[in-house]
Coordinates of C-alpha atoms and ligand atoms in Angstrom, one line a residue:
M1 CA 76.8 93.2 105.6
N2 CA 77.1 89.7 107.0
I3 CA 80.8 88.8 106.8
G4 CA 82.6 85.5 107.5
V5 CA 86.3 85.8 108.4
L6 CA 88.7 82.9 108.0
L7 CA 92.0 83.4 109.8
H8 CA 94.9 82.0 111.7
S9 CA 94.1 82.2 115.4
G10 CA 97.7 82.4 116.7
A11 CA 99.9 85.4 117.3
G12 CA 100.9 86.0 113.6
G13 CA 100.3 89.3 111.9
S14 CA 97.7 88.0 109.5
G15 CA 95.5 86.8 112.3
V16 CA 96.0 90.1 114.1
V17 CA 95.0 92.2 111.0
A18 CA 92.0 89.9 110.4
T19 CA 90.8 90.3 114.0
E20 CA 91.4 94.1 114.3
L21 CA 89.7 94.7 110.9
G22 CA 86.8 92.4 111.8
I23 CA 86.3 94.3 115.1
A24 CA 86.5 97.6 113.2
L25 CA 83.8 96.4 110.7
A26 CA 81.6 95.3 113.6
R27 CA 81.9 98.8 115.1
H28 CA 80.7 100.1 111.7
G29 CA 77.5 98.1 112.1
H30 CA 78.4 94.9 110.2
Q31 CA 77.9 91.4 111.5
V32 CA 81.3 89.7 111.6
H33 CA 81.6 85.9 112.0
F34 CA 85.2 84.7 112.9
V35 CA 85.8 81.1 111.9
A36 CA 88.9 79.6 113.4
D37 CA 90.3 76.6 115.4
R38 CA 90.7 78.7 118.6
L39 CA 89.6 82.1 119.8
P40 CA 91.8 84.4 117.8
F41 CA 94.8 85.8 119.8
R42 CA 93.6 89.4 119.6
L43 CA 89.9 88.7 120.0
V44 CA 90.0 89.6 123.7
D45 CA 87.1 92.1 123.9
T46 CA 84.3 89.9 122.8
D47 CA 81.7 92.2 124.2
C48 CA 81.7 94.2 120.9
P49 CA 78.2 93.9 119.4
G50 CA 78.2 92.2 115.9
V51 CA 81.1 89.9 116.7
Y52 CA 80.6 86.2 116.6
F53 CA 83.1 83.3 116.9
H54 CA 82.6 79.9 115.3
E55 CA 85.1 77.2 116.4
V56 CA 86.4 74.8 113.8
E57 CA 86.6 71.3 115.3
T58 CA 89.8 69.3 114.7
L59 CA 89.3 65.6 114.4
S60 CA 92.1 63.1 114.8
Y61 CA 91.7 59.7 113.3
P62 CA 94.3 56.9 113.3
L63 CA 94.4 56.8 109.5
F64 CA 95.2 60.5 109.2
S65 CA 98.8 61.5 110.0
A66 CA 97.4 64.9 111.0
P67 CA 93.8 66.4 111.4
L68 CA 92.3 67.5 108.1
T69 CA 91.7 71.1 109.2
T70 CA 91.0 72.5 105.8
L71 CA 88.1 70.2 105.4
S72 CA 86.7 70.9 108.9
E73 CA 87.1 74.6 108.3
A74 CA 85.2 74.3 105.0
S75 CA 82.4 72.3 106.8
K76 CA 82.2 74.9 109.6
L77 CA 82.0 77.6 106.9
V78 CA 79.1 75.8 105.2
E79 CA 77.3 75.7 108.6
V80 CA 77.9 79.4 109.2
I81 CA 76.8 80.4 105.6
E82 CA 73.6 78.3 105.8
E83 CA 72.8 79.5 109.4
T84 CA 73.5 83.2 109.1
G85 CA 73.3 83.9 105.3
I86 CA 76.9 85.2 105.0
D87 CA 77.2 87.8 102.1
L88 CA 80.9 87.7 101.9
V89 CA 83.8 85.6 103.1
H90 CA 87.1 87.3 103.8
A91 CA 90.0 84.8 103.8
H92 CA 93.2 86.0 105.4
Y93 CA 96.0 83.9 104.0
A94 CA 95.8 82.1 100.7
V95 CA 96.4 78.6 102.0
P96 CA 94.5 77.1 103.5
H97 CA 91.8 79.7 104.2
A98 CA 91.0 80.8 100.6
T99 CA 91.0 77.1 99.7
A100 CA 88.6 76.2 102.5
A101 CA 86.5 79.2 101.5
L102 CA 86.2 78.1 97.9
L103 CA 85.3 74.6 99.0
G104 CA 82.8 75.8 101.7
R105 CA 81.1 78.2 99.3
D106 CA 80.7 75.5 96.6
M107 CA 79.2 73.1 99.1
A108 CA 76.7 75.6 100.7
R109 CA 73.1 75.3 99.6
H110 CA 72.4 78.9 100.5
Q111 CA 71.7 81.3 97.6
P112 CA 73.1 83.6 96.6
K113 CA 76.6 82.2 97.2
P114 CA 78.8 84.6 99.2
A115 CA 81.5 86.6 97.5
L116 CA 85.1 85.8 98.4
V117 CA 87.8 88.3 99.1
T118 CA 91.3 86.9 99.8
T119 CA 94.0 89.0 101.5
L120 CA 97.6 87.9 101.0
H121 CA 99.8 88.6 103.9
G122 CA 103.2 87.5 102.8
T123 CA 104.5 84.1 104.0
D124 CA 101.4 82.5 102.5
V125 CA 102.7 83.4 99.1
T126 CA 106.4 84.1 99.4
L127 CA 107.2 81.1 101.6
V128 CA 104.6 78.5 102.2
G129 CA 102.5 78.8 99.0
L130 CA 105.4 78.6 96.7
Q131 CA 106.4 75.1 98.0
P132 CA 105.8 72.5 95.3
A133 CA 103.5 70.7 97.8
Y134 CA 101.1 73.7 97.8
L135 CA 101.9 75.7 94.7
R136 CA 99.0 74.6 92.5
T137 CA 96.5 74.9 95.4
T138 CA 97.8 78.4 96.1
Q139 CA 97.4 79.5 92.5
F140 CA 93.9 78.0 92.3
S141 CA 92.8 79.7 95.5
V142 CA 94.1 83.1 94.4
E143 CA 92.7 82.8 90.9
G144 CA 89.3 81.6 92.3
S145 CA 88.8 84.5 94.7
D146 CA 86.5 87.3 93.5
V147 CA 88.9 90.0 94.7
V148 CA 92.4 89.6 95.9
T149 CA 94.2 92.1 98.1
A150 CA 97.8 92.3 99.2
V151 CA 99.2 94.3 102.2
S152 CA 101.9 96.0 100.2
S153 CA 102.9 96.8 96.6
Y154 CA 106.0 94.6 97.2
L155 CA 103.8 91.7 98.0
A156 CA 101.4 92.3 95.0
G157 CA 104.4 92.3 92.7
A158 CA 106.0 89.2 94.3
T159 CA 102.7 87.3 94.0
R160 CA 102.3 88.1 90.3
E161 CA 105.9 87.2 89.6
Q162 CA 106.3 84.2 91.8
L163 CA 102.9 82.6 91.4
G164 CA 102.8 83.5 87.7
I165 CA 99.4 85.2 88.2
A166 CA 98.2 88.1 86.0
R167 CA 95.0 89.0 87.8
E168 CA 94.3 92.3 89.5
I169 CA 95.6 92.5 93.1
R170 CA 94.4 95.5 95.1
V171 CA 97.0 96.9 97.5
I172 CA 95.4 97.7 100.8
P173 CA 98.0 98.5 103.6
N174 CA 97.4 97.2 107.1
P175 CA 95.4 99.4 109.4
V176 CA 96.2 100.5 113.0
D177 CA 94.0 101.7 115.7
T178 CA 95.7 105.0 116.4
Q179 CA 93.8 105.5 119.6
R180 CA 94.8 102.2 121.2
F181 CA 98.3 102.5 119.9
R182 CA 99.2 106.0 120.9
P183 CA 102.0 107.7 122.7
R184 CA 101.5 107.4 126.5
E185 CA 103.7 108.3 129.5
D186 CA 103.9 105.7 132.2
P187 CA 107.2 106.2 134.1
E188 CA 106.2 103.7 136.8
M189 CA 105.6 100.9 134.3
R190 CA 108.7 101.8 132.3
R191 CA 110.8 101.4 135.5
R192 CA 110.0 97.7 135.4
Y193 CA 112.1 97.3 132.3
A194 CA 114.6 100.2 132.4
A195 CA 116.0 102.9 134.7
D196 CA 115.1 106.5 133.9
D197 CA 118.6 107.1 132.4
E198 CA 118.5 104.0 130.2
K199 CA 117.1 103.8 126.7
L200 CA 114.5 101.1 126.2
L201 CA 114.7 99.1 122.9
M202 CA 111.9 96.7 122.0
H203 CA 111.1 93.9 119.6
V204 CA 107.8 92.1 119.1
S205 CA 107.5 89.0 116.9
N206 CA 106.7 85.3 116.7
F207 CA 110.5 84.6 116.8
R208 CA 110.4 82.7 113.5
P209 CA 113.7 82.5 111.4
V210 CA 112.4 85.3 109.0
K211 CA 112.5 87.8 112.0
R212 CA 116.3 87.4 112.5
V213 CA 116.0 87.8 116.3
Q214 CA 119.7 87.1 116.5
N215 CA 120.3 90.4 114.7
V216 CA 118.0 92.2 117.1
L217 CA 120.4 91.1 119.9
R218 CA 123.5 92.0 117.8
V219 CA 122.2 95.5 117.1
F220 CA 121.2 95.9 120.7
A221 CA 124.7 94.7 122.0
Q222 CA 126.3 97.4 119.9
V223 CA 124.0 100.1 121.2
A224 CA 124.4 98.9 124.8
G225 CA 128.1 99.1 124.4
R226 CA 127.9 102.8 123.7
M227 CA 125.0 104.0 126.0
P228 CA 123.0 102.7 128.9
A229 CA 120.2 100.6 127.4
R230 CA 117.9 97.7 127.9
L231 CA 116.0 95.4 125.5
L232 CA 112.5 94.1 125.9
M233 CA 111.8 91.0 123.7
I234 CA 108.0 90.3 123.4
G235 CA 106.7 87.2 121.7
D236 CA 107.6 83.6 121.5
G237 CA 108.5 81.1 118.8
P238 CA 111.1 78.6 117.5
D239 CA 114.1 81.0 117.7
R240 CA 113.6 82.0 121.3
P241 CA 116.2 79.6 122.7
V242 CA 118.8 80.7 120.1
A243 CA 118.1 84.4 121.1
L244 CA 118.5 83.5 124.8
Q245 CA 121.8 81.8 124.1
L246 CA 123.1 84.7 121.9
A247 CA 122.2 87.2 124.6
R248 CA 124.5 85.2 127.0
D249 CA 127.2 84.9 124.3
L250 CA 127.1 88.7 123.7
S251 CA 127.2 89.4 127.5
V252 CA 124.0 91.3 127.4
A253 CA 121.7 88.7 129.0
D254 CA 121.4 90.9 132.2
R255 CA 120.1 93.8 130.0
V256 CA 117.5 91.8 128.1
T257 CA 114.1 90.7 129.3
F258 CA 112.2 88.0 127.4
L259 CA 108.6 88.7 128.3
G260 CA 106.7 86.0 126.2
S261 CA 103.6 86.5 124.2
F262 CA 100.8 89.0 125.0
P263 CA 97.7 90.0 123.0
R264 CA 97.6 93.6 124.3
V265 CA 101.0 95.2 123.5
E266 CA 99.9 98.8 123.2
K267 CA 100.9 99.8 126.8
L268 CA 104.3 98.1 126.4
L269 CA 105.1 99.6 123.0
A270 CA 104.5 103.1 124.2
L271 CA 107.3 102.6 126.8
A272 CA 109.9 102.1 124.1
D273 CA 112.5 104.6 122.8
L274 CA 113.2 102.5 119.7
F275 CA 111.7 99.4 117.9
L276 CA 113.9 96.9 116.1
L277 CA 112.7 94.8 113.2
P278 CA 115.7 93.5 111.2
S279 CA 113.7 90.7 109.4
S280 CA 115.0 89.2 106.3
R281 CA 111.7 90.0 104.6
E282 CA 108.5 91.5 105.9
S283 CA 105.7 91.9 103.4
F284 CA 104.5 94.8 105.6
G285 CA 105.7 94.8 109.2
L286 CA 102.6 95.3 111.3
A287 CA 104.6 95.3 114.5
A288 CA 106.6 98.3 113.2
L289 CA 103.4 100.1 112.3
E290 CA 102.0 99.6 115.8
A291 CA 105.3 100.9 117.3
M292 CA 105.2 104.0 115.0
S293 CA 101.6 104.7 116.0
S294 CA 102.8 104.6 119.6
G295 CA 105.3 107.3 118.7
V296 CA 108.3 104.9 118.5
P297 CA 110.8 105.1 115.6
V298 CA 111.8 101.9 113.9
V299 CA 115.2 100.6 112.9
G300 CA 115.0 97.6 110.5
S301 CA 115.9 96.1 107.2
A302 CA 115.3 97.8 103.8
S303 CA 113.7 94.8 102.3
G304 CA 110.2 93.6 101.3
G305 CA 107.4 95.9 102.2
L306 CA 109.0 97.6 105.2
P307 CA 110.1 100.6 103.2
E308 CA 106.4 101.2 102.3
V309 CA 105.8 101.7 106.1
V310 CA 108.9 103.2 107.6
E311 CA 110.5 106.3 105.9
D312 CA 114.2 106.0 106.1
G313 CA 115.7 109.0 107.8
R314 CA 112.3 110.3 109.1
S315 CA 110.2 107.9 111.0
G316 CA 113.1 105.4 111.4
C317 CA 116.0 104.0 109.6
L318 CA 116.3 101.0 107.2
R319 CA 119.6 99.3 106.3
A320 CA 120.5 96.2 104.2
E321 CA 119.4 93.0 105.9
E322 CA 122.9 92.0 107.2
D323 CA 124.1 95.5 108.0
V324 CA 124.0 95.1 111.8
A325 CA 126.6 97.8 112.2
G326 CA 124.6 100.3 110.1
M327 CA 121.5 99.6 112.0
A328 CA 123.3 100.1 115.4
E329 CA 124.9 103.3 114.2
C330 CA 121.5 104.6 113.1
A331 CA 119.9 103.6 116.4
L332 CA 122.7 105.5 118.3
R333 CA 122.2 108.5 116.1
I334 CA 118.5 108.6 116.8
L335 CA 118.8 107.9 120.5
A336 CA 121.8 110.1 121.4
D337 CA 120.2 113.5 120.7
P338 CA 116.9 114.3 122.4
V339 CA 115.9 116.7 119.6
V340 CA 116.6 114.2 116.9
H341 CA 114.8 111.5 118.9
R342 CA 111.7 113.7 119.3
S343 CA 111.5 114.5 115.6
F344 CA 111.7 110.8 114.7
R345 CA 109.0 110.1 117.3
E346 CA 106.7 112.7 115.9
A347 CA 107.3 111.6 112.3
A348 CA 106.6 108.0 113.2
R349 CA 103.3 108.9 114.9
A350 CA 102.3 111.2 112.0
R351 CA 103.0 108.6 109.4
A352 CA 100.8 106.0 111.2
V353 CA 98.0 108.5 111.6
D354 CA 98.2 110.0 108.1
E355 CA 98.6 106.8 106.1
F356 CA 97.5 103.8 108.1
A357 CA 94.8 104.8 110.5
E358 CA 91.9 102.4 110.7
E359 CA 89.5 105.1 109.5
L360 CA 91.4 105.4 106.3
I361 CA 91.9 101.7 105.6
V362 CA 88.4 100.2 106.5
P363 CA 86.7 102.1 103.6
Q364 CA 89.3 100.6 101.2
Y365 CA 88.3 97.1 102.4
L366 CA 84.6 98.0 102.1
A367 CA 85.3 99.1 98.5
A368 CA 87.0 95.8 97.8
Y369 CA 83.9 94.0 99.3
E370 CA 81.6 96.0 97.0
Q371 CA 83.8 95.0 94.0
A372 CA 83.6 91.3 95.0
L373 CA 79.8 91.4 95.5
A374 CA 79.4 93.1 92.1
A375 CA 81.7 90.5 90.5
R376 CA 79.6 87.7 92.1
R377 CA 76.3 89.3 90.8
R378 CA 77.7 89.2 87.3
Ligands
GMT401 O1 105.1 88.0 110.7 C1 104.8 86.8 110.6 O2 105.6 85.9 110.5 C2 103.4 86.4 110.6 C3 102.8 86.7 109.3 C4 101.5 86.1 109.2 O3 101.2 85.7 108.0 O4 100.7 86.0 110.1 O5 102.8 88.1 109.1 C5 102.7 88.5 107.8 O6 101.5 89.3 107.8 C6 101.5 90.5 108.5 C7 100.2 91.2 108.4 O7 99.8 91.5 107.1 C8 102.6 91.4 108.0 O8 102.7 92.6 108.8 C9 104.0 90.7 108.1 O9 105.0 91.5 107.5 C10 103.9 89.4 107.4 N1 105.1 88.6 107.7 C11 106.1 88.4 106.8 O10 106.0 88.8 105.7 C12 107.3 87.7 107.3

């Protein structure tokens, strides 16, 4: 199949899923054309056969207060459809990618017109798409797609309810490459971040308000008050300065390393003893899944789609969003006893392998693609 993928190129989870899925599809023998404003964050191994990248130009003009990227994305898509005969466009994120896909498909002279699958990732519906400024466009783009998928049942329900949409939404959870994200021992690398007798806690995100990075530090401060521990913060974003300041206020700054943003986190994740994700609402929580696949239990909030990924009391522990003390207590319980810790580690890895391995999820997307192509033929 010849597949066009519209995605966000930055470090957000939707772009990561789009890239990893696209690469997996290329490995299955499909031609995958990524269309984005920059080389996607995780598209580092471009030597994979069947992977193409088409850069969307951004044009500034004095009359426009900002570049009209949805239009340039649609124009680039037309070019790619006409040049390569795309069978199917997969838009990751309703606005603006599904919108640009609908426009590009309508404009293309190529026949037959490609089918459109839109995957909803969360903030596109629950945050951005609901704003009055975008609401009607979001509804139109979701309704106009041939097949719509959501990364969790929570998100599918929220979409139907909040967007007032009745159409079928297929739930396809996010995949993880369980070979790349696997438990590994690297004591030498680990010593860069923690001594052998210290526990290493980790957080990976784009430091947006929804991630509650302040609560990452609060949970860590409580843990570090009871056992020798260090925290590795990976990623970057608007709340990084707040987090830095809070680390100083909580007197843990000397135990926390802010590493910045990295496309290949698998080697780092495998060094962790525990992963923290106390977000106010994750539609899925891909970072948690990548940690679990690396054999790292997750402590986080029991909201949104995270309970569909982490099993409370087995592969991690989930508490109410503001229950910092509860999360810290849970973390201490997991970390204090090596036997308990090992069983959580094993359960986390098993859950990732049994439920979310790429080999299990890619066929679900291929089935969604077949459904979209059949709908298009009709
Ligand atoms: O996590 C983010 O803020 C980025 C965001 C995105 O849209 O790129 O991630 C969303 O999509 C990920 C991949 O499906 C999910 O794992 C994240 O849970 C989801 N983020 C939120 O719902 C806040």
